[in-house]
GROMACS .gro file of C-alpha atoms in nm:
model
  383
    1UNK     CA    1   9.625   6.101  11.137
    2UNK     CA    2   9.425   6.079  10.815
    3UNK     CA    3   9.281   6.415  10.703
    4UNK     CA    4   9.023   6.430  10.425
    5UNK     CA    5   9.016   6.777  10.270
    6UNK     CA    6   8.694   6.879  10.094
    7UNK     CA    7   8.726   7.212   9.908
    8UNK     CA    8   8.439   7.413   9.760
    9UNK     CA    9   8.673   7.511   9.475
   10UNK     CA   10   9.015   7.378   9.376
   11UNK     CA   11   9.280   7.406   9.100
   12UNK     CA   12   9.170   7.268   8.763
   13UNK     CA   13   9.308   7.264   8.410
   14UNK     CA   14   9.083   7.561   8.329
   15UNK     CA   15   9.188   7.758   8.635
   16UNK     CA   16   9.512   7.625   8.787
   17UNK     CA   17   9.530   7.891   9.060
   18UNK     CA   18   9.172   7.861   9.190
   19UNK     CA   19   9.195   7.761   9.556
   20UNK     CA   20   9.571   7.716   9.529
   21UNK     CA   21   9.602   7.800   9.899
   22UNK     CA   22   9.388   7.492   9.980
   23UNK     CA   23   9.639   7.283   9.792
   24UNK     CA   24   9.936   7.454   9.959
   25UNK     CA   25   9.784   7.383  10.300
   26UNK     CA   26   9.723   7.020  10.207
   27UNK     CA   27  10.084   6.980  10.094
   28UNK     CA   28  10.209   7.141  10.415
   29UNK     CA   29   9.999   6.901  10.625
   30UNK     CA   30  10.139   6.605  10.434
   31UNK     CA   31  10.495   6.732  10.483
   32UNK     CA   32  10.426   6.730  10.858
   33UNK     CA   33  10.341   6.363  10.851
   34UNK     CA   34   9.964   6.368  10.804
   35UNK     CA   35   9.802   6.133  10.558
   36UNK     CA   36   9.609   6.371  10.331
   37UNK     CA   37   9.340   6.289  10.078
   38UNK     CA   38   9.151   6.541   9.863
   39UNK     CA   39   8.785   6.490   9.764
   40UNK     CA   40   8.667   6.747   9.510
   41UNK     CA   41   8.328   6.731   9.337
   42UNK     CA   42   8.362   6.992   9.063
   43UNK     CA   43   8.028   7.138   8.955
   44UNK     CA   44   8.077   7.301   8.612
   45UNK     CA   45   7.812   7.543   8.479
   46UNK     CA   46   7.648   7.411   8.163
   47UNK     CA   47   7.747   7.714   7.956
   48UNK     CA   48   8.108   7.721   8.071
   49UNK     CA   49   8.354   7.584   7.818
   50UNK     CA   50   8.555   7.290   7.945
   51UNK     CA   51   8.760   7.021   7.774
   52UNK     CA   52   8.807   6.832   8.099
   53UNK     CA   53   8.682   6.475   8.125
   54UNK     CA   54   8.354   6.444   8.311
   55UNK     CA   55   8.296   6.183   8.580
   56UNK     CA   56   8.511   6.009   8.839
   57UNK     CA   57   8.890   6.015   8.852
   58UNK     CA   58   9.166   5.956   9.103
   59UNK     CA   59   9.536   6.030   9.076
   60UNK     CA   60   9.831   6.168   9.266
   61UNK     CA   61   9.859   6.545   9.219
   62UNK     CA   62  10.176   6.706   9.355
   63UNK     CA   63  10.215   6.411   9.589
   64UNK     CA   64   9.856   6.418   9.722
   65UNK     CA   65   9.601   6.147   9.639
   66UNK     CA   66   9.317   6.345   9.480
   67UNK     CA   67   8.968   6.211   9.408
   68UNK     CA   68   8.759   6.416   9.167
   69UNK     CA   69   8.411   6.392   9.025
   70UNK     CA   70   8.344   6.648   8.751
   71UNK     CA   71   7.984   6.702   8.647
   72UNK     CA   72   7.787   6.957   8.448
   73UNK     CA   73   7.523   7.156   8.634
   74UNK     CA   74   7.215   7.174   8.407
   75UNK     CA   75   7.063   7.454   8.615
   76UNK     CA   76   7.171   7.821   8.636
   77UNK     CA   77   7.394   7.903   8.933
   78UNK     CA   78   7.114   8.095   9.101
   79UNK     CA   79   6.955   7.759   9.183
   80UNK     CA   80   7.186   7.705   9.478
   81UNK     CA   81   6.986   7.422   9.637
   82UNK     CA   82   7.033   7.199   9.332
   83UNK     CA   83   7.403   7.283   9.319
   84UNK     CA   84   7.445   7.177   9.683
   85UNK     CA   85   7.254   6.852   9.626
   86UNK     CA   86   7.461   6.776   9.316
   87UNK     CA   87   7.786   6.846   9.501
   88UNK     CA   88   7.676   6.637   9.801
   89UNK     CA   89   7.574   6.338   9.586
   90UNK     CA   90   7.914   6.330   9.413
   91UNK     CA   91   8.098   6.374   9.744
   92UNK     CA   92   7.919   6.063   9.877
   93UNK     CA   93   8.047   5.866   9.576
   94UNK     CA   94   8.402   5.989   9.634
   95UNK     CA   95   8.383   5.918  10.007
   96UNK     CA   96   8.284   5.554   9.950
   97UNK     CA   97   8.586   5.507   9.724
   98UNK     CA   98   8.816   5.686   9.966
   99UNK     CA   99   8.725   5.476  10.272
  100UNK     CA  100   8.760   5.161  10.058
  101UNK     CA  101   9.105   5.255   9.924
  102UNK     CA  102   9.251   5.496  10.182
  103UNK     CA  103   9.064   5.407  10.501
  104UNK     CA  104   8.825   5.608  10.718
  105UNK     CA  105   8.955   5.961  10.781
  106UNK     CA  106   9.011   6.080  11.138
  107UNK     CA  107   8.885   6.427  11.051
  108UNK     CA  108   8.723   6.599  10.754
  109UNK     CA  109   8.848   6.952  10.682
  110UNK     CA  110   8.593   7.136  10.467
  111UNK     CA  111   8.668   7.468  10.301
  112UNK     CA  112   8.374   7.713  10.280
  113UNK     CA  113   8.022   7.650  10.408
  114UNK     CA  114   7.768   7.638  10.131
  115UNK     CA  115   7.912   7.350   9.928
  116UNK     CA  116   8.189   7.169  10.117
  117UNK     CA  117   8.068   7.251  10.469
  118UNK     CA  118   7.704   7.156  10.411
  119UNK     CA  119   7.795   6.835  10.227
  120UNK     CA  120   8.063   6.732  10.478
  121UNK     CA  121   7.816   6.774  10.764
  122UNK     CA  122   7.585   6.527  10.587
  123UNK     CA  123   7.869   6.274  10.575
  124UNK     CA  124   7.953   6.334  10.940
  125UNK     CA  125   7.596   6.270  11.048
  126UNK     CA  126   7.618   5.922  10.895
  127UNK     CA  127   7.981   5.826  10.957
  128UNK     CA  128   8.049   6.020  11.281
  129UNK     CA  129   8.372   6.175  11.154
  130UNK     CA  130   8.450   6.516  11.313
  131UNK     CA  131   8.430   6.822  11.088
  132UNK     CA  132   8.664   7.122  11.088
  133UNK     CA  133   8.527   7.397  10.865
  134UNK     CA  134   8.734   7.688  10.735
  135UNK     CA  135   8.529   7.979  10.607
  136UNK     CA  136   8.664   8.198  10.327
  137UNK     CA  137   8.351   8.356  10.181
  138UNK     CA  138   8.352   8.732  10.125
  139UNK     CA  139   7.976   8.716  10.068
  140UNK     CA  140   7.934   8.613  10.430
  141UNK     CA  141   8.183   8.869  10.555
  142UNK     CA  142   8.016   9.152  10.367
  143UNK     CA  143   7.676   9.058  10.511
  144UNK     CA  144   7.519   8.993  10.171
  145UNK     CA  145   7.326   8.680  10.267
  146UNK     CA  146   6.953   8.645  10.222
  147UNK     CA  147   6.745   8.545  10.529
  148UNK     CA  148   6.730   8.189  10.392
  149UNK     CA  149   7.107   8.179  10.348
  150UNK     CA  150   7.157   8.310  10.702
  151UNK     CA  151   6.944   8.030  10.843
  152UNK     CA  152   7.137   7.774  10.637
  153UNK     CA  153   7.473   7.919  10.744
  154UNK     CA  154   7.368   7.902  11.109
  155UNK     CA  155   7.281   7.535  11.062
  156UNK     CA  156   7.610   7.455  10.886
  157UNK     CA  157   7.827   7.632  11.143
  158UNK     CA  158   7.638   7.478  11.434
  159UNK     CA  159   7.683   7.123  11.300
  160UNK     CA  160   8.058   7.159  11.239
  161UNK     CA  161   8.280   7.059  11.533
  162UNK     CA  162   8.526   7.347  11.490
  163UNK     CA  163   8.514   7.657  11.271
  164UNK     CA  164   8.810   7.855  11.139
  165UNK     CA  165   8.797   8.211  11.008
  166UNK     CA  166   9.085   8.326  10.789
  167UNK     CA  167   9.059   8.693  10.890
  168UNK     CA  168   8.936   8.925  11.168
  169UNK     CA  169   8.649   9.085  10.976
  170UNK     CA  170   8.503   8.749  10.882
  171UNK     CA  171   8.557   8.618  11.237
  172UNK     CA  172   8.343   8.900  11.373
  173UNK     CA  173   8.057   8.801  11.141
  174UNK     CA  174   8.087   8.429  11.215
  175UNK     CA  175   8.087   8.508  11.587
  176UNK     CA  176   7.724   8.614  11.550
  177UNK     CA  177   7.630   8.252  11.471
  178UNK     CA  178   7.840   8.034  11.702
  179UNK     CA  179   7.997   8.051  12.050
  180UNK     CA  180   8.347   8.193  12.090
  181UNK     CA  181   8.502   7.862  12.202
  182UNK     CA  182   8.402   7.697  11.875
  183UNK     CA  183   8.560   7.964  11.651
  184UNK     CA  184   8.931   8.008  11.587
  185UNK     CA  185   9.105   8.258  11.359
  186UNK     CA  186   9.381   8.090  11.158
  187UNK     CA  187   9.506   8.275  10.847
  188UNK     CA  188   9.579   8.108  10.516
  189UNK     CA  189   9.941   8.008  10.476
  190UNK     CA  190  10.172   8.111  10.197
  191UNK     CA  191  10.417   7.870  10.038
  192UNK     CA  192  10.729   8.069  10.119
  193UNK     CA  193  10.941   7.806   9.944
  194UNK     CA  194  10.804   7.923   9.608
  195UNK     CA  195  10.830   8.295   9.675
  196UNK     CA  196  11.163   8.444   9.776
  197UNK     CA  197  11.400   8.738   9.754
  198UNK     CA  198  11.586   8.746   9.427
  199UNK     CA  199  11.821   9.000   9.275
  200UNK     CA  200  11.692   9.106   8.938
  201UNK     CA  201  11.753   9.358   8.665
  202UNK     CA  202  11.418   9.525   8.630
  203UNK     CA  203  11.281   9.842   8.483
  204UNK     CA  204  11.457  10.171   8.543
  205UNK     CA  205  11.125  10.292   8.678
  206UNK     CA  206  11.000  10.220   9.030
  207UNK     CA  207  10.747   9.943   8.973
  208UNK     CA  208  10.423   9.910   9.168
  209UNK     CA  209  10.257   9.574   9.108
  210UNK     CA  210   9.891   9.486   9.169
  211UNK     CA  211   9.725   9.150   9.115
  212UNK     CA  212   9.357   9.059   9.143
  213UNK     CA  213   9.044   8.968   8.956
  214UNK     CA  214   8.941   9.288   8.779
  215UNK     CA  215   8.602   9.342   8.937
  216UNK     CA  216   8.438   9.618   9.139
  217UNK     CA  217   8.553   9.478   9.475
  218UNK     CA  218   8.925   9.509   9.406
  219UNK     CA  219   8.931   9.889   9.374
  220UNK     CA  220   9.151   9.904   9.063
  221UNK     CA  221   8.970  10.219   8.946
  222UNK     CA  222   9.055  10.388   9.276
  223UNK     CA  223   9.415  10.272   9.243
  224UNK     CA  224   9.448  10.414   8.892
  225UNK     CA  225   9.307  10.749   9.008
  226UNK     CA  226   9.536  10.752   9.313
  227UNK     CA  227   9.837  10.666   9.098
  228UNK     CA  228   9.748  10.953   8.863
  229UNK     CA  229   9.722  11.196   9.153
  230UNK     CA  230  10.047  11.078   9.307
  231UNK     CA  231  10.266  11.083   8.998
  232UNK     CA  232  10.093  11.301   8.739
  233UNK     CA  233  10.406  11.506   8.671
  234UNK     CA  234  10.664  11.227   8.708
  235UNK     CA  235  10.781  10.955   8.474
  236UNK     CA  236  10.999  10.750   8.705
  237UNK     CA  237  10.729  10.508   8.818
  238UNK     CA  238  10.499  10.250   8.661
  239UNK     CA  239  10.195  10.054   8.771
  240UNK     CA  240  10.172   9.696   8.647
  241UNK     CA  241   9.835   9.521   8.690
  242UNK     CA  242   9.791   9.144   8.666
  243UNK     CA  243   9.461   8.961   8.638
  244UNK     CA  244   9.150   8.948   8.425
  245UNK     CA  245   8.783   9.018   8.484
  246UNK     CA  246   8.471   9.207   8.380
  247UNK     CA  247   8.619   9.555   8.432
  248UNK     CA  248   8.934   9.503   8.225
  249UNK     CA  249   8.826   9.710   7.923
  250UNK     CA  250   8.674   9.980   8.142
  251UNK     CA  251   9.001  10.011   8.333
  252UNK     CA  252   9.200  10.026   8.010
  253UNK     CA  253   8.975  10.308   7.891
  254UNK     CA  254   9.025  10.488   8.221
  255UNK     CA  255   9.402  10.466   8.175
  256UNK     CA  256   9.377  10.586   7.813
  257UNK     CA  257   9.166  10.888   7.909
  258UNK     CA  258   9.430  10.989   8.160
  259UNK     CA  259   9.707  10.943   7.905
  260UNK     CA  260   9.885  10.687   8.121
  261UNK     CA  261   9.939  10.412   7.864
  262UNK     CA  262  10.316  10.452   7.902
  263UNK     CA  263  10.303  10.408   8.278
  264UNK     CA  264  10.015  10.169   8.352
  265UNK     CA  265  10.036   9.822   8.200
  266UNK     CA  266   9.789   9.530   8.202
  267UNK     CA  267   9.938   9.181   8.199
  268UNK     CA  268   9.618   8.975   8.183
  269UNK     CA  269   9.569   8.643   8.362
  270UNK     CA  270   9.891   8.511   8.517
  271UNK     CA  271   9.989   8.155   8.602
  272UNK     CA  272  10.175   8.063   8.920
  273UNK     CA  273  10.525   8.102   8.773
  274UNK     CA  274  10.435   8.439   8.621
  275UNK     CA  275  10.302   8.563   8.956
  276UNK     CA  276  10.627   8.463   9.125
  277UNK     CA  277  10.825   8.639   8.853
  278UNK     CA  278  10.623   8.961   8.879
  279UNK     CA  279  10.652   8.966   9.257
  280UNK     CA  280  11.028   8.945   9.223
  281UNK     CA  281  11.043   9.215   8.952
  282UNK     CA  282  10.836   9.476   9.135
  283UNK     CA  283  10.955   9.725   9.397
  284UNK     CA  284  10.628   9.732   9.594
  285UNK     CA  285  10.288   9.564   9.590
  286UNK     CA  286   9.956   9.750   9.618
  287UNK     CA  287   9.593   9.638   9.627
  288UNK     CA  288   9.300   9.871   9.704
  289UNK     CA  289   9.029   9.614   9.780
  290UNK     CA  290   8.694   9.714   9.925
  291UNK     CA  291   8.669   9.384  10.116
  292UNK     CA  292   8.897   9.086  10.176
  293UNK     CA  293   8.841   8.790  10.405
  294UNK     CA  294   9.221   8.763  10.419
  295UNK     CA  295   9.439   8.838  10.115
  296UNK     CA  296   9.689   8.565  10.024
  297UNK     CA  297   9.839   8.783   9.749
  298UNK     CA  298   9.976   9.020  10.015
  299UNK     CA  299  10.163   8.730  10.172
  300UNK     CA  300  10.310   8.633   9.836
  301UNK     CA  301  10.451   8.985   9.809
  302UNK     CA  302  10.585   8.979  10.165
  303UNK     CA  303  10.744   8.637  10.110
  304UNK     CA  304  10.922   8.802   9.817
  305UNK     CA  305  11.052   9.074  10.048
  306UNK     CA  306  10.837   9.355   9.904
  307UNK     CA  307  10.668   9.634  10.100
  308UNK     CA  308  10.291   9.645  10.054
  309UNK     CA  309  10.007   9.897  10.052
  310UNK     CA  310   9.668   9.759  10.156
  311UNK     CA  311   9.329   9.884  10.264
  312UNK     CA  312   9.153   9.838  10.598
  313UNK     CA  313   8.905   9.600  10.440
  314UNK     CA  314   8.867   9.311  10.683
  315UNK     CA  315   9.173   9.092  10.627
  316UNK     CA  316   9.490   9.299  10.573
  317UNK     CA  317   9.466   9.452  10.921
  318UNK     CA  318   9.641   9.142  11.061
  319UNK     CA  319   9.898   9.139  10.780
  320UNK     CA  320  10.034   9.494  10.755
  321UNK     CA  321  10.264   9.636  11.021
  322UNK     CA  322  10.530   9.905  11.046
  323UNK     CA  323  10.794   9.661  10.918
  324UNK     CA  324  10.626   9.582  10.590
  325UNK     CA  325  10.401   9.859  10.456
  326UNK     CA  326  10.109  10.096  10.489
  327UNK     CA  327   9.736  10.056  10.558
  328UNK     CA  328   9.488  10.310  10.420
  329UNK     CA  329   9.109  10.345  10.443
  330UNK     CA  330   8.891  10.183  10.177
  331UNK     CA  331   8.806  10.408   9.878
  332UNK     CA  332   9.025  10.691  10.006
  333UNK     CA  333   9.199  10.805   9.691
  334UNK     CA  334   9.399  11.082   9.861
  335UNK     CA  335   9.546  10.861  10.135
  336UNK     CA  336   9.623  10.591   9.881
  337UNK     CA  337   9.809  10.848   9.668
  338UNK     CA  338  10.003  10.959   9.977
  339UNK     CA  339  10.092  10.596  10.053
  340UNK     CA  340  10.221  10.543   9.698
  341UNK     CA  341  10.441  10.852   9.729
  342UNK     CA  342  10.560  10.746  10.073
  343UNK     CA  343  10.662  10.398   9.956
  344UNK     CA  344  10.850  10.549   9.662
  345UNK     CA  345  11.035  10.785   9.894
  346UNK     CA  346  11.113  10.535  10.173
  347UNK     CA  347  11.148  10.207   9.982
  348UNK     CA  348  11.514  10.166  10.074
  349UNK     CA  349  11.425  10.186  10.443
  350UNK     CA  350  11.233   9.856  10.420
  351UNK     CA  351  11.445   9.546  10.472
  352UNK     CA  352  11.349   9.268  10.226
  353UNK     CA  353  11.491   9.002  10.456
  354UNK     CA  354  11.310   9.139  10.762
  355UNK     CA  355  10.984   9.157  10.565
  356UNK     CA  356  11.022   8.797  10.449
  357UNK     CA  357  11.119   8.658  10.789
  358UNK     CA  358  10.829   8.835  10.960
  359UNK     CA  359  10.594   8.682  10.700
  360UNK     CA  360  10.736   8.333  10.758
  361UNK     CA  361  10.707   8.368  11.136
  362UNK     CA  362  10.341   8.471  11.124
  363UNK     CA  363  10.205   8.302  10.811
  364UNK     CA  364  10.453   8.030  10.716
  365UNK     CA  365  10.384   7.657  10.718
  366UNK     CA  366  10.524   7.587  11.064
  367UNK     CA  367  10.301   7.837  11.243
  368UNK     CA  368   9.977   7.770  11.054
  369UNK     CA  369  10.000   7.390  11.056
  370UNK     CA  370  10.075   7.396  11.428
  371UNK     CA  371   9.750   7.587  11.493
  372UNK     CA  372   9.547   7.363  11.262
  373UNK     CA  373   9.690   7.050  11.425
  374UNK     CA  374   9.570   7.162  11.767
  375UNK     CA  375   9.221   7.218  11.628
  376UNK     CA  376   9.212   6.872  11.467
  377UNK     CA  377   9.305   6.713  11.800
  378UNK     CA  378   9.034   6.911  11.983
  379UNK     CA  379   8.769   6.817  11.725
  380UNK     CA  380   8.857   6.448  11.749
  381UNK     CA  381   8.874   6.453  12.127
  382UNK     CA  382   8.539   6.626  12.166
  383UNK     CA  383   8.343   6.425  11.906
   0.00000   0.00000   0.00000
């Protein structure tokens, strides 16, 4: 079976971890015997610095034939209609080259509605190829769409043959637009081959690790406050924060005001290898998000055998169980502080191997690709 994957965002030279889980899924499909082709029209904002070559390109990337068309968007991002039209026009160019060189795909798997989903539906209307659409958007899950966007989303979801939600909170929202038999919840997979349990010589302190874009949604300010409350009189722990974003300086100032510079450390943006290294060095992972459609970073921690602390924010509810960590309410500083103290106290009671094996069983390649394969077959059969 030939699967054409159309992502709304994807790893680039500027951001090599953007949409990395799309790439991991594509690689897993190919390992299972599927012929996989990637078609990625990259729409780059005019003011964003980029040294990447504009225009059409095709090459093998990590074993997957990848067609790209990079183009500058002359309009501000708020002009979403033009961005969609630009994306769609470049996807049509890529598709013509793909069917000429790789053959007609049996199914198109689009990731996220407003660019890939909308544009893939336009292709399907012409070429009659079934569409499977996976939705990842937190904007949709948080109910932040305008009336116009809601109408467009309804159209996109209705035209797709099958729709996948990556988490339960998002599935509930999508269920308001389409019938139950059209919607399936299939989580993102984690590449457990890259993340693993490894003996290391780390810090003498118990290390909590957090990793996210440093914006208001990720709750880093709440985490810093909770960490302060939990360990204000102790010096045997540390909080290490990876990632960059608009709140980085504000968070650093928050840490300085609390006098925690010796215990809370900011690592900045991390590449894939650095993320793997930090997961292996830490004793526990914590993220206090206000909303997540899923939360692939939790799986990376679990695949490394680490207990996790997460919030009940839409995605982690299907990840956390009594084998692997603690769930707390969103924005509840006191319960988060209690969870930090509990993990410190009971860390040795968690089995790294049991945590990892449970993660593989529920979110590893075998399980996720099996579910996706069934959906592909249904979409093709019902077209």
